[in-house]
PDB file of C-alpha atoms in Angstrom:
ATOM      1  CA  VAL A 420       1.275 -21.430 -44.011  1.00 94.00           C
ATOM      2  CA  ARG A 421      -0.310 -23.506 -46.874  1.00 96.00           C
ATOM      3  CA  PHE A 422      -3.998 -23.541 -47.539  1.00 96.00           C
ATOM      4  CA  ALA A 423      -6.414 -25.256 -50.004  1.00 97.00           C
ATOM      5  CA  ILE A 424     -10.034 -24.661 -50.453  1.00 94.00           C
ATOM      6  CA  ALA A 425     -11.942 -26.947 -53.060  1.00 96.00           C
ATOM      7  CA  ASP A 426     -15.540 -27.420 -54.055  1.00 95.00           C
ATOM      8  CA  ASP A 427     -17.271 -29.837 -56.422  1.00 94.00           C
ATOM      9  CA  GLY A 428     -19.175 -27.237 -58.380  1.00 94.00           C
ATOM     10  CA  VAL A 429     -19.397 -26.717 -61.976  1.00 93.00           C
ATOM     11  CA  GLY A 430     -15.821 -25.459 -62.350  1.00 90.00           C
ATOM     12  CA  MET A 431     -14.562 -23.153 -65.161  1.00 86.00           C
ATOM     13  CA  ASP A 432     -12.412 -22.808 -68.083  1.00 82.00           C
ATOM     14  CA  ARG A 433      -9.618 -20.750 -66.966  1.00 74.00           C
ATOM     15  CA  ALA A 434      -8.579 -19.805 -70.308  1.00 75.00           C
ATOM     16  CA  ALA A 435     -12.080 -18.268 -70.992  1.00 72.00           C
ATOM     17  CA  VAL A 436     -12.789 -16.619 -67.611  1.00 72.00           C
ATOM     18  CA  ARG A 437     -11.408 -13.259 -66.723  1.00 73.00           C
ATOM     19  CA  GLU A 438     -10.230 -12.861 -63.108  1.00 70.00           C
ATOM     20  CA  GLY A 439     -12.547 -10.620 -61.298  1.00 74.00           C
ATOM     21  CA  ASP A 440     -11.984  -8.257 -58.472  1.00 71.00           C
ATOM     22  CA  GLY A 441     -12.303 -11.295 -55.920  1.00 80.00           C
ATOM     23  CA  LEU A 442      -9.481 -13.337 -57.405  1.00 80.00           C
ATOM     24  CA  LEU A 443      -7.275 -10.451 -58.394  1.00 82.00           C
ATOM     25  CA  GLY A 444      -7.786  -9.076 -54.752  1.00 86.00           C
ATOM     26  CA  MET A 445      -6.741 -12.347 -53.408  1.00 88.00           C
ATOM     27  CA  ARG A 446      -3.680 -12.589 -55.375  1.00 88.00           C
ATOM     28  CA  ASP A 447      -2.776  -9.003 -54.455  1.00 91.00           C
ATOM     29  CA  ARG A 448      -3.158  -9.412 -50.708  1.00 92.00           C
ATOM     30  CA  ILE A 449      -1.533 -12.559 -50.521  1.00 94.00           C
ATOM     31  CA  GLY A 450       1.283 -11.599 -52.790  1.00 94.00           C
ATOM     32  CA  ALA A 451       1.843  -8.397 -50.659  1.00 95.00           C
ATOM     33  CA  VAL A 452       3.126 -10.606 -47.917  1.00 94.00           C
ATOM     34  CA  GLY A 453       5.222 -12.651 -50.168  1.00 95.00           C
ATOM     35  CA  GLY A 454       2.706 -15.480 -50.710  1.00 96.00           C
ATOM     36  CA  ALA A 455       1.269 -17.055 -53.807  1.00 96.00           C
ATOM     37  CA  VAL A 456      -2.150 -18.295 -54.945  1.00 94.00           C
ATOM     38  CA  ASP A 457      -3.009 -21.013 -57.684  1.00 92.00           C
ATOM     39  CA  ILE A 458      -6.462 -21.576 -58.947  1.00 89.00           C
ATOM     40  CA  ILE A 459      -7.207 -25.045 -60.270  1.00 90.00           C
ATOM     41  CA  SER A 460     -10.333 -25.581 -62.219  1.00 90.00           C
ATOM     42  CA  THR A 461     -11.890 -27.710 -65.095  1.00 88.00           C
ATOM     43  CA  PRO A 462     -15.450 -27.526 -66.323  1.00 91.00           C
ATOM     44  CA  GLY A 463     -17.477 -30.063 -64.610  1.00 92.00           C
ATOM     45  CA  SER A 464     -14.830 -30.896 -61.994  1.00 91.00           C
ATOM     46  CA  GLY A 465     -14.867 -28.133 -59.440  1.00 93.00           C
ATOM     47  CA  THR A 466     -12.368 -25.613 -58.338  1.00 92.00           C
ATOM     48  CA  THR A 467      -9.470 -25.665 -55.942  1.00 94.00           C
ATOM     49  CA  VAL A 468      -7.654 -22.616 -54.700  1.00 92.00           C
ATOM     50  CA  ARG A 469      -4.264 -23.240 -53.283  1.00 96.00           C
ATOM     51  CA  GLY A 470      -2.059 -20.777 -51.619  1.00 96.00           C
ATOM     52  CA  THR A 471       1.048 -20.341 -49.467  1.00 96.00           C
ATOM     53  CA  VAL A 472       2.006 -17.491 -47.148  1.00 96.00           C
ATOM     54  CA  PRO A 473       5.350 -17.381 -45.533  1.00 95.00           C
ATOM     55  CA  LEU A 474       5.636 -16.728 -41.815  1.00 90.00           C
ATOM     56  CA  ASN A 475       8.061 -14.193 -40.708  1.00 78.00           C
ATOM     57  CA  ASP A 476       8.061 -11.380 -38.384  1.00 62.00           C
ATOM     58  CA  SER A 477       8.348  -8.486 -41.004  1.00 57.00           C
ATOM     59  CA  ALA A 478       5.200  -9.534 -42.813  1.00 51.00           C
ATOM     60  CA  ALA A 479       3.181  -9.780 -39.717  1.00 51.00           C
ATOM     61  CA  VAL A 480       4.300  -6.294 -38.346  1.00 52.00           C
ATOM     62  CA  ASN A 481       3.878  -4.555 -41.776  1.00 57.00           C
ATOM     63  CA  HIS A 482       0.357  -5.939 -42.300  1.00 55.00           C
ATOM     64  CA  GLN A 483      -1.270  -5.480 -38.931  1.00 54.00           C
ATOM     65  CA  PRO A 484      -4.474  -3.347 -38.939  1.00 55.00           C
ATOM     66  CA  GLN A 485      -3.643   0.425 -38.724  1.00 53.00           C
ATOM     67  CA  GLU A 486      -5.070   0.592 -35.228  1.00 54.00           C
ATOM     68  CA  ASP A 487      -2.716  -2.246 -33.988  1.00 50.00           C
ATOM     69  CA  ARG A 488       0.498  -0.868 -35.205  1.00 48.00           C
ATOM     70  CA  GLY A 489       2.863   0.341 -32.512  1.00 53.00           C
ATOM     71  CA  ARG A 490       0.908  -1.551 -29.782  1.00 50.00           C
ATOM     72  CA  ALA A 491       2.937  -4.270 -27.767  1.00 51.00           C
ATOM     73  CA  THR A 492       1.749  -7.895 -28.392  1.00 49.00           C
ATOM     74  CA  SER A 493       1.967 -10.635 -25.914  1.00 45.00           C
TER      75      SER A 493
END
């Protein structure tokens, strides 16, 4: 799966901005299933967040909510 989210806001200087919990959490969660996130931003030009998540059975099974594990799916 590929995704992109973009805005036309103020953007940011990536060299001057520290990744907060939101960006770091997004990278960690997507990375946990073998995916990747890229953040493209320039001051005055908005920001784009692009990512990929591989589709495979083991990632889906290993990352189901706790209450769904072990249940049959149709």
